[in-house]
Amino acid sequence: MKLNIAAAPHLRTKDNVRSIMLDVLIALIPSFLVSAWVFGFRAVWIMLYTMILAEGMEIFIMKVLRKQKNFKPDFSASVTGLLLAMNLSLAVNWWQIFIGVLVAIGLGKHVYGGLGKNIFNPALVGRVFMLISFPIAMTTWYRPFYFKYDTITTATPLAILKEHGVEALYNNPDYAINLKSLFIGTVPGSIGEVSAIALIIGFIYLVIRKRIKIWIPITYISTVFVISGIFYMIDPSKYASPLFHILSGGLMLGALFMATDMVTSPMTVKGHIIFGVGLGFITMIIRLFGGYPEGVSFSILIMNSLVPLIDIYAKPRIFGTVRGGKK
């Protein structure tokens, strides 16, 4: 009998970075189409421009700065670019997007050594940098189907809730705010975050393709539901319902596509649960008591920074040993 000797890993798969990233792009198509329907040509232009810009910067960094002449794009930069675009307001300019993409690809990804070595989600690094640097453009929101109206800007549901309370939320004169409009996506907000149903369709595709960690979105959304539900039961005239918090803002986009990033999330199921609970807790603390109406981006970046500690704590016991390392 002939024995074949080879170095690990011994389990192999046909999947690679390119095929995984291509699946993520396919999963984002429903949100892309709804954004185009609600926000028109400008949304399409921003999403395509950001993706092309991200790929171009990655090719430049890899071939010129890192001198990898044989580098071939693996679509990871396109995913970063599209997710960044979906977290932007329609009011941003081309040069502001250029700086945001430069920060996302340069500081968020390649300063750590490239794909697989970054600590933080690159798209959110770019998004938060733009939010701090260009607060007016990043918090100017176009109303749904703005091209049909004379007044094109308005406030988001979370901003109305933060500034005027629950009663103003449901008596808004500019557009209807209800669970149906939040579910479909006919509300103002960042380009790709408005439609919960489109994001859920993409999420289901990734689950079927086994590309996503389901425990992170489950625990993230469940924690938001529990905390918002407690406050809602205490005073429904002051605090919005759990379903409103789940369907509004960037929660669905963050929970289903940003927090589940393979590189910047924990490795074990136990770690996923801790990570998801932490995301939900921080998001609700910011939404209920913070200065910003939204807390998804900050919660994901904060929990990204804790992933090394979570992985150490959640590391499974080695077979044949007991806790403490003794056999």
Short mmCIF file of N, CA, C and O in Angstrom, two decimals, residues 131-251:
data_model
loop_
_atom_site.label_atom_id
_atom_site.label_comp_id
_atom_site.label_asym_id
_atom_site.label_seq_id
_atom_site.Cartn_x
_atom_site.Cartn_y
_atom_site.Cartn_z
N LEU A 131 -18.08 60.43 7.63
CA LEU A 131 -19.08 60.99 8.54
C LEU A 131 -18.47 62.08 9.42
O LEU A 131 -19.08 63.12 9.65
N ILE A 132 -17.24 61.84 9.89
CA ILE A 132 -16.57 62.83 10.74
C ILE A 132 -16.03 64.00 9.92
O ILE A 132 -16.10 65.16 10.35
N SER A 133 -15.53 63.72 8.73
CA SER A 133 -14.89 64.76 7.91
C SER A 133 -15.91 65.60 7.14
O SER A 133 -15.70 66.80 6.94
N PHE A 134 -16.98 64.98 6.67
CA PHE A 134 -17.99 65.69 5.86
C PHE A 134 -19.38 65.50 6.47
O PHE A 134 -20.27 64.87 5.86
N PRO A 135 -19.59 66.01 7.69
CA PRO A 135 -20.86 65.71 8.39
C PRO A 135 -22.10 66.25 7.69
O PRO A 135 -23.16 65.63 7.76
N ILE A 136 -21.98 67.40 7.00
CA ILE A 136 -23.17 67.97 6.36
C ILE A 136 -23.63 67.09 5.20
O ILE A 136 -24.80 66.71 5.09
N ALA A 137 -22.67 66.76 4.32
CA ALA A 137 -23.02 65.92 3.17
C ALA A 137 -23.49 64.53 3.60
O ALA A 137 -24.41 63.96 3.02
N MET A 138 -22.85 63.99 4.64
CA MET A 138 -23.18 62.62 5.07
C MET A 138 -24.48 62.53 5.86
O MET A 138 -24.99 61.43 6.09
N THR A 139 -25.01 63.68 6.29
CA THR A 139 -26.28 63.65 7.03
C THR A 139 -27.36 64.47 6.35
O THR A 139 -28.32 64.89 6.98
N THR A 140 -27.17 64.71 5.05
CA THR A 140 -28.23 65.32 4.23
C THR A 140 -28.92 64.20 3.46
O THR A 140 -28.29 63.54 2.63
N TRP A 141 -30.19 64.00 3.73
CA TRP A 141 -30.88 62.82 3.19
C TRP A 141 -31.91 63.23 2.15
O TRP A 141 -32.73 64.10 2.39
N TYR A 142 -31.86 62.55 1.02
CA TYR A 142 -32.83 62.77 -0.04
C TYR A 142 -34.09 61.95 0.27
O TYR A 142 -34.01 60.80 0.69
N ARG A 143 -35.26 62.56 0.01
CA ARG A 143 -36.50 61.83 0.21
C ARG A 143 -36.68 60.78 -0.90
O ARG A 143 -36.14 60.94 -2.00
N PRO A 144 -37.43 59.72 -0.65
CA PRO A 144 -37.67 58.71 -1.70
C PRO A 144 -38.32 59.34 -2.94
O PRO A 144 -39.20 60.18 -2.80
N PHE A 145 -37.83 58.96 -4.11
CA PHE A 145 -38.34 59.48 -5.39
C PHE A 145 -38.24 61.01 -5.42
O PHE A 145 -39.17 61.69 -5.87
N TYR A 146 -37.13 61.54 -4.94
CA TYR A 146 -36.93 62.99 -4.80
C TYR A 146 -37.07 63.72 -6.13
O TYR A 146 -37.42 64.90 -6.17
N PHE A 147 -36.79 63.01 -7.24
CA PHE A 147 -36.83 63.63 -8.56
C PHE A 147 -38.26 64.02 -8.98
O PHE A 147 -38.45 64.69 -9.98
N LYS A 148 -39.25 63.60 -8.18
CA LYS A 148 -40.65 63.95 -8.49
C LYS A 148 -41.12 65.18 -7.71
O LYS A 148 -42.23 65.65 -7.93
N TYR A 149 -40.28 65.68 -6.78
CA TYR A 149 -40.74 66.74 -5.88
C TYR A 149 -39.85 67.98 -6.00
O TYR A 149 -38.72 67.91 -6.49
N ASP A 150 -40.38 69.10 -5.53
CA ASP A 150 -39.61 70.34 -5.50
C ASP A 150 -38.63 70.34 -4.31
O ASP A 150 -37.50 70.79 -4.43
N THR A 151 -39.09 69.86 -3.16
CA THR A 151 -38.22 69.75 -1.98
C THR A 151 -37.65 68.35 -1.94
O THR A 151 -38.40 67.37 -1.85
N ILE A 152 -36.33 68.25 -2.00
CA ILE A 152 -35.75 66.92 -2.18
C ILE A 152 -35.14 66.33 -0.92
O ILE A 152 -34.85 65.15 -0.87
N THR A 153 -34.90 67.15 0.12
CA THR A 153 -34.25 66.61 1.31
C THR A 153 -35.24 66.55 2.48
O THR A 153 -36.20 67.32 2.55
N THR A 154 -34.96 65.66 3.40
CA THR A 154 -35.80 65.49 4.59
C THR A 154 -34.99 64.75 5.65
O THR A 154 -33.80 64.49 5.47
N ALA A 155 -35.64 64.39 6.75
CA ALA A 155 -34.93 63.67 7.83
C ALA A 155 -35.22 62.18 7.74
O ALA A 155 -36.26 61.75 7.21
N THR A 156 -34.29 61.38 8.27
CA THR A 156 -34.51 59.93 8.30
C THR A 156 -35.43 59.59 9.47
O THR A 156 -35.60 60.37 10.40
N PRO A 157 -36.04 58.39 9.43
CA PRO A 157 -36.90 57.98 10.56
C PRO A 157 -36.17 58.03 11.90
O PRO A 157 -36.73 58.49 12.89
N LEU A 158 -34.93 57.58 11.96
CA LEU A 158 -34.20 57.60 13.23
C LEU A 158 -33.90 59.03 13.69
O LEU A 158 -33.91 59.31 14.89
N ALA A 159 -33.63 59.93 12.73
CA ALA A 159 -33.37 61.33 13.10
C ALA A 159 -34.63 61.99 13.65
O ALA A 159 -34.58 62.75 14.62
N ILE A 160 -35.78 61.70 13.03
CA ILE A 160 -37.05 62.23 13.53
C ILE A 160 -37.32 61.71 14.94
O ILE A 160 -37.72 62.45 15.85
N LEU A 161 -37.07 60.41 15.14
CA LEU A 161 -37.28 59.82 16.46
C LEU A 161 -36.37 60.46 17.50
O LEU A 161 -36.80 60.77 18.61
N LYS A 162 -35.11 60.67 17.14
CA LYS A 162 -34.14 61.24 18.08
C LYS A 162 -34.50 62.69 18.45
O LYS A 162 -34.40 63.08 19.61
N GLU A 163 -34.92 63.47 17.44
CA GLU A 163 -35.12 64.91 17.67
C GLU A 163 -36.53 65.28 18.11
O GLU A 163 -36.72 66.23 18.87
N HIS A 164 -37.53 64.51 17.65
CA HIS A 164 -38.92 64.93 17.90
C HIS A 164 -39.78 63.89 18.61
O HIS A 164 -40.92 64.18 18.95
N GLY A 165 -39.28 62.68 18.77
CA GLY A 165 -40.04 61.68 19.50
C GLY A 165 -40.94 60.82 18.64
O GLY A 165 -41.04 61.00 17.43
N VAL A 166 -41.62 59.87 19.29
CA VAL A 166 -42.41 58.86 18.57
C VAL A 166 -43.60 59.48 17.85
O VAL A 166 -43.92 59.11 16.72
N GLU A 167 -44.27 60.44 18.49
CA GLU A 167 -45.48 61.02 17.89
C GLU A 167 -45.18 61.68 16.55
O GLU A 167 -45.92 61.52 15.58
N ALA A 168 -44.06 62.42 16.50
CA ALA A 168 -43.67 63.06 15.24
C ALA A 168 -43.32 62.05 14.17
O ALA A 168 -43.47 62.30 12.97
N LEU A 169 -42.89 60.88 14.61
CA LEU A 169 -42.49 59.85 13.66
C LEU A 169 -43.65 59.41 12.77
O LEU A 169 -43.49 59.24 11.56
N TYR A 170 -44.82 59.27 13.37
CA TYR A 170 -45.96 58.76 12.61
C TYR A 170 -46.86 59.88 12.08
O TYR A 170 -47.87 59.60 11.44
N ASN A 171 -46.51 61.13 12.34
CA ASN A 171 -47.26 62.26 11.79
C ASN A 171 -46.39 63.10 10.88
O ASN A 171 -46.56 64.31 10.78
N ASN A 172 -45.43 62.45 10.26
CA ASN A 172 -44.51 63.17 9.38
C ASN A 172 -45.23 63.62 8.10
O ASN A 172 -45.84 62.80 7.41
N PRO A 173 -45.19 64.92 7.76
CA PRO A 173 -45.92 65.40 6.58
C PRO A 173 -45.25 65.07 5.24
O PRO A 173 -45.89 65.11 4.19
N ASP A 174 -43.96 64.76 5.26
CA ASP A 174 -43.22 64.57 4.00
C ASP A 174 -43.42 63.19 3.39
O ASP A 174 -43.47 63.03 2.17
N TYR A 175 -43.51 62.17 4.21
CA TYR A 175 -43.64 60.82 3.67
C TYR A 175 -44.15 59.91 4.78
O TYR A 175 -44.01 60.21 5.97
N ALA A 176 -44.74 58.79 4.38
CA ALA A 176 -45.31 57.87 5.36
C ALA A 176 -44.21 57.03 6.00
O ALA A 176 -43.38 56.45 5.30
N ILE A 177 -44.22 56.98 7.33
CA ILE A 177 -43.29 56.10 8.04
C ILE A 177 -44.12 55.03 8.74
O ILE A 177 -44.86 55.31 9.67
N ASN A 178 -44.03 53.83 8.24
CA ASN A 178 -44.68 52.70 8.89
C ASN A 178 -43.83 51.47 8.59
O ASN A 178 -42.84 51.54 7.86
N LEU A 179 -44.22 50.36 9.17
CA LEU A 179 -43.41 49.15 9.02
C LEU A 179 -43.35 48.69 7.57
O LEU A 179 -42.33 48.16 7.11
N LYS A 180 -44.45 48.92 6.81
CA LYS A 180 -44.44 48.52 5.40
C LYS A 180 -43.42 49.32 4.59
O LYS A 180 -42.64 48.75 3.81
N SER A 181 -43.40 50.65 4.79
CA SER A 181 -42.44 51.48 4.05
C SER A 181 -41.01 51.16 4.47
O SER A 181 -40.09 51.17 3.64
N LEU A 182 -40.79 50.86 5.76
CA LEU A 182 -39.46 50.48 6.21
C LEU A 182 -39.05 49.12 5.62
O LEU A 182 -37.89 48.91 5.27
N PHE A 183 -40.00 48.21 5.49
CA PHE A 183 -39.70 46.88 4.97
C PHE A 183 -39.38 46.94 3.47
O PHE A 183 -38.43 46.31 3.00
N ILE A 184 -40.15 47.73 2.73
CA ILE A 184 -39.94 47.82 1.29
C ILE A 184 -38.74 48.71 0.95
O ILE A 184 -37.93 48.40 0.08
N GLY A 185 -38.64 49.86 1.65
CA GLY A 185 -37.51 50.74 1.40
C GLY A 185 -37.87 52.11 0.90
O GLY A 185 -37.00 52.85 0.42
N THR A 186 -39.14 52.51 1.01
CA THR A 186 -39.55 53.83 0.53
C THR A 186 -39.43 54.87 1.65
O THR A 186 -40.40 55.58 1.97
N VAL A 187 -38.25 54.94 2.25
CA VAL A 187 -37.95 55.91 3.30
C VAL A 187 -36.57 56.50 3.01
O VAL A 187 -35.76 55.88 2.31
N PRO A 188 -36.27 57.70 3.52
CA PRO A 188 -34.93 58.26 3.31
C PRO A 188 -33.89 57.54 4.15
O PRO A 188 -34.20 56.94 5.18
N GLY A 189 -32.64 57.62 3.68
CA GLY A 189 -31.56 56.96 4.40
C GLY A 189 -30.35 56.79 3.49
O GLY A 189 -30.32 57.32 2.38
N SER A 190 -29.38 56.05 3.96
CA SER A 190 -28.22 55.75 3.10
C SER A 190 -28.68 54.92 1.90
O SER A 190 -29.70 54.22 1.97
N ILE A 191 -27.89 54.97 0.84
CA ILE A 191 -28.32 54.43 -0.46
C ILE A 191 -28.79 52.98 -0.39
O ILE A 191 -29.83 52.63 -0.93
N GLY A 192 -28.04 52.13 0.30
CA GLY A 192 -28.36 50.70 0.27
C GLY A 192 -28.95 50.13 1.53
O GLY A 192 -29.12 48.91 1.64
N GLU A 193 -29.31 50.98 2.49
CA GLU A 193 -29.78 50.47 3.77
C GLU A 193 -31.30 50.49 3.90
O GLU A 193 -31.84 49.96 4.87
N VAL A 194 -32.01 51.11 2.95
CA VAL A 194 -33.42 51.42 3.18
C VAL A 194 -34.35 50.22 3.05
O VAL A 194 -35.39 50.17 3.70
N SER A 195 -34.01 49.23 2.23
CA SER A 195 -34.95 48.14 1.96
C SER A 195 -34.58 46.88 2.73
O SER A 195 -33.63 46.17 2.39
N ALA A 196 -35.37 46.54 3.75
CA ALA A 196 -35.10 45.34 4.53
C ALA A 196 -35.34 44.08 3.71
O ALA A 196 -34.56 43.13 3.77
N ILE A 197 -36.39 44.05 2.89
CA ILE A 197 -36.71 42.85 2.12
C ILE A 197 -35.60 42.53 1.11
O ILE A 197 -35.24 41.36 0.92
N ALA A 198 -35.03 43.56 0.49
CA ALA A 198 -33.95 43.32 -0.48
C ALA A 198 -32.72 42.76 0.22
O ALA A 198 -32.05 41.86 -0.31
N LEU A 199 -32.41 43.28 1.40
CA LEU A 199 -31.24 42.79 2.14
C LEU A 199 -31.48 41.36 2.63
O LEU A 199 -30.55 40.53 2.62
N ILE A 200 -32.72 41.04 3.03
CA ILE A 200 -33.02 39.69 3.50
C ILE A 200 -32.90 38.69 2.35
O ILE A 200 -32.39 37.57 2.53
N ILE A 201 -33.36 39.06 1.16
CA ILE A 201 -33.23 38.17 -0.01
C ILE A 201 -31.76 37.86 -0.28
O ILE A 201 -31.36 36.71 -0.51
N GLY A 202 -30.92 38.89 -0.23
CA GLY A 202 -29.49 38.67 -0.43
C GLY A 202 -28.89 37.82 0.66
O GLY A 202 -28.03 36.95 0.40
N PHE A 203 -29.35 38.02 1.89
CA PHE A 203 -28.85 37.22 3.02
C PHE A 203 -29.20 35.75 2.84
O PHE A 203 -28.37 34.86 3.08
N ILE A 204 -30.44 35.47 2.43
CA ILE A 204 -30.85 34.08 2.21
C ILE A 204 -29.98 33.41 1.14
O ILE A 204 -29.58 32.25 1.27
N TYR A 205 -29.66 34.17 0.09
CA TYR A 205 -28.77 33.62 -0.94
C TYR A 205 -27.42 33.22 -0.36
O TYR A 205 -26.88 32.14 -0.64
N LEU A 206 -26.87 34.08 0.51
CA LEU A 206 -25.57 33.78 1.11
C LEU A 206 -25.65 32.59 2.06
O LEU A 206 -24.70 31.80 2.15
N VAL A 207 -26.78 32.45 2.76
CA VAL A 207 -26.95 31.30 3.65
C VAL A 207 -27.01 30.01 2.83
O VAL A 207 -26.37 29.01 3.18
N ILE A 208 -27.75 30.05 1.74
CA ILE A 208 -27.84 28.86 0.87
C ILE A 208 -26.47 28.50 0.31
O ILE A 208 -26.10 27.34 0.22
N ARG A 209 -25.69 29.51 -0.02
CA ARG A 209 -24.34 29.29 -0.56
C ARG A 209 -23.30 29.03 0.53
O ARG A 209 -22.13 28.86 0.26
N LYS A 210 -23.76 29.06 1.81
CA LYS A 210 -22.88 28.80 2.97
C LYS A 210 -21.72 29.78 3.02
O LYS A 210 -20.58 29.42 3.28
N ARG A 211 -22.06 31.06 2.78
CA ARG A 211 -21.03 32.11 2.78
C ARG A 211 -21.07 32.98 4.03
O ARG A 211 -20.28 33.91 4.15
N ILE A 212 -21.99 32.74 4.94
CA ILE A 212 -22.24 33.72 5.99
C ILE A 212 -22.37 33.03 7.35
O ILE A 212 -22.74 31.86 7.43
N LYS A 213 -22.06 33.78 8.41
CA LYS A 213 -22.15 33.27 9.77
C LYS A 213 -23.50 33.70 10.35
O LYS A 213 -23.69 34.85 10.70
N ILE A 214 -24.45 32.76 10.44
CA ILE A 214 -25.82 33.14 10.79
C ILE A 214 -25.96 33.55 12.26
O ILE A 214 -26.89 34.28 12.61
N TRP A 215 -25.08 33.08 13.16
CA TRP A 215 -25.24 33.39 14.58
C TRP A 215 -25.00 34.86 14.86
O TRP A 215 -25.54 35.41 15.82
N ILE A 216 -24.18 35.52 14.07
CA ILE A 216 -23.92 36.95 14.32
C ILE A 216 -25.18 37.77 14.04
O ILE A 216 -25.63 38.52 14.91
N PRO A 217 -25.81 37.67 12.84
CA PRO A 217 -27.04 38.46 12.64
C PRO A 217 -28.17 38.05 13.57
O PRO A 217 -28.96 38.90 14.02
N ILE A 218 -28.29 36.75 13.88
CA ILE A 218 -29.37 36.30 14.77
C ILE A 218 -29.23 36.94 16.15
O ILE A 218 -30.18 37.49 16.71
N THR A 219 -28.04 36.87 16.74
CA THR A 219 -27.84 37.42 18.09
C THR A 219 -27.85 38.94 18.07
O THR A 219 -28.30 39.58 19.04
N TYR A 220 -27.34 39.54 17.00
CA TYR A 220 -27.34 41.01 16.88
C TYR A 220 -28.78 41.54 16.87
O TYR A 220 -29.18 42.38 17.69
N ILE A 221 -29.59 41.01 15.95
CA ILE A 221 -30.97 41.49 15.83
C ILE A 221 -31.79 41.12 17.07
O ILE A 221 -32.62 41.91 17.54
N SER A 222 -31.57 39.93 17.63
CA SER A 222 -32.30 39.53 18.83
C SER A 222 -32.00 40.45 20.00
O SER A 222 -32.90 40.80 20.78
N THR A 223 -30.74 40.84 20.16
CA THR A 223 -30.36 41.74 21.26
C THR A 223 -31.03 43.10 21.08
O THR A 223 -31.53 43.69 22.05
N VAL A 224 -31.03 43.61 19.86
CA VAL A 224 -31.73 44.88 19.59
C VAL A 224 -33.21 44.74 19.91
O VAL A 224 -33.82 45.64 20.50
N PHE A 225 -33.81 43.60 19.52
CA PHE A 225 -35.24 43.37 19.78
C PHE A 225 -35.53 43.38 21.28
O PHE A 225 -36.48 44.01 21.74
N VAL A 226 -34.70 42.68 22.06
CA VAL A 226 -34.93 42.58 23.50
C VAL A 226 -34.77 43.94 24.19
O VAL A 226 -35.64 44.37 24.97
N ILE A 227 -33.67 44.64 23.91
CA ILE A 227 -33.42 45.93 24.59
C ILE A 227 -34.48 46.96 24.20
O ILE A 227 -35.05 47.64 25.07
N SER A 228 -34.75 47.07 22.89
CA SER A 228 -35.76 48.05 22.47
C SER A 228 -37.14 47.66 22.98
O SER A 228 -37.97 48.52 23.30
N GLY A 229 -37.40 46.33 23.09
CA GLY A 229 -38.69 45.88 23.61
C GLY A 229 -38.88 46.23 25.07
O GLY A 229 -39.99 46.60 25.48
N ILE A 230 -37.83 46.14 25.86
CA ILE A 230 -37.91 46.51 27.28
C ILE A 230 -38.27 47.99 27.42
O ILE A 230 -39.18 48.36 28.18
N PHE A 231 -37.57 48.84 26.67
CA PHE A 231 -37.85 50.28 26.76
C PHE A 231 -39.23 50.60 26.20
O PHE A 231 -39.92 51.49 26.71
N TYR A 232 -39.64 49.88 25.16
CA TYR A 232 -40.96 50.11 24.57
C TYR A 232 -42.07 49.75 25.56
O TYR A 232 -43.08 50.46 25.66
N MET A 233 -41.87 48.69 26.33
CA MET A 233 -42.87 48.29 27.32
C MET A 233 -42.92 49.29 28.47
O MET A 233 -43.98 49.52 29.06
N ILE A 234 -41.77 49.88 28.79
CA ILE A 234 -41.73 50.86 29.88
C ILE A 234 -42.51 52.12 29.51
O ILE A 234 -43.32 52.63 30.29
N ASP A 235 -42.29 52.63 28.26
CA ASP A 235 -42.97 53.86 27.85
C ASP A 235 -43.10 53.90 26.33
O ASP A 235 -42.24 54.44 25.63
N PRO A 236 -44.19 53.34 25.78
CA PRO A 236 -44.36 53.31 24.31
C PRO A 236 -44.57 54.69 23.69
O PRO A 236 -44.43 54.84 22.48
N SER A 237 -44.90 55.68 24.52
CA SER A 237 -45.07 57.03 23.97
C SER A 237 -43.72 57.74 23.78
O SER A 237 -43.64 58.76 23.10
N LYS A 238 -42.67 57.18 24.38
CA LYS A 238 -41.34 57.79 24.28
C LYS A 238 -40.38 56.97 23.45
O LYS A 238 -39.52 57.52 22.76
N TYR A 239 -40.52 55.66 23.50
CA TYR A 239 -39.58 54.78 22.79
C TYR A 239 -40.29 54.03 21.66
O TYR A 239 -41.43 53.59 21.82
N ALA A 240 -39.60 53.89 20.52
CA ALA A 240 -40.18 53.21 19.36
C ALA A 240 -40.20 51.71 19.57
O ALA A 240 -39.49 51.17 20.43
N SER A 241 -41.00 51.02 18.75
CA SER A 241 -41.17 49.58 18.90
C SER A 241 -39.92 48.82 18.45
O SER A 241 -39.09 49.35 17.69
N PRO A 242 -39.77 47.57 18.89
CA PRO A 242 -38.61 46.76 18.45
C PRO A 242 -38.53 46.60 16.94
O PRO A 242 -37.44 46.67 16.36
N LEU A 243 -39.68 46.39 16.28
CA LEU A 243 -39.65 46.22 14.82
C LEU A 243 -39.18 47.49 14.11
O LEU A 243 -38.49 47.43 13.10
N PHE A 244 -39.54 48.65 14.65
CA PHE A 244 -39.05 49.90 14.06
C PHE A 244 -37.53 49.96 14.13
O PHE A 244 -36.86 50.30 13.15
N HIS A 245 -36.98 49.62 15.29
CA HIS A 245 -35.52 49.67 15.43
C HIS A 245 -34.82 48.66 14.52
O HIS A 245 -33.74 48.92 14.00
N ILE A 246 -35.44 47.50 14.32
CA ILE A 246 -34.81 46.48 13.47
C ILE A 246 -34.85 46.88 12.00
O ILE A 246 -33.88 46.67 11.26
N LEU A 247 -35.96 47.47 11.57
CA LEU A 247 -36.13 47.77 10.14
C LEU A 247 -35.59 49.14 9.74
O LEU A 247 -35.42 49.42 8.55
N SER A 248 -35.31 50.01 10.69
CA SER A 248 -34.87 51.37 10.34
C SER A 248 -33.35 51.49 10.40
O SER A 248 -32.65 50.67 11.00
N GLY A 249 -32.85 52.55 9.74
CA GLY A 249 -31.42 52.81 9.75
C GLY A 249 -30.62 51.73 9.05
O GLY A 249 -31.11 51.04 8.16
N GLY A 250 -29.39 51.55 9.48
CA GLY A 250 -28.49 50.60 8.83
C GLY A 250 -28.40 49.26 9.53
O GLY A 250 -27.45 48.51 9.28
N LEU A 251 -29.37 48.95 10.40
CA LEU A 251 -29.26 47.72 11.18
C LEU A 251 -29.23 46.47 10.31
O LEU A 251 -28.38 45.59 10.49
#
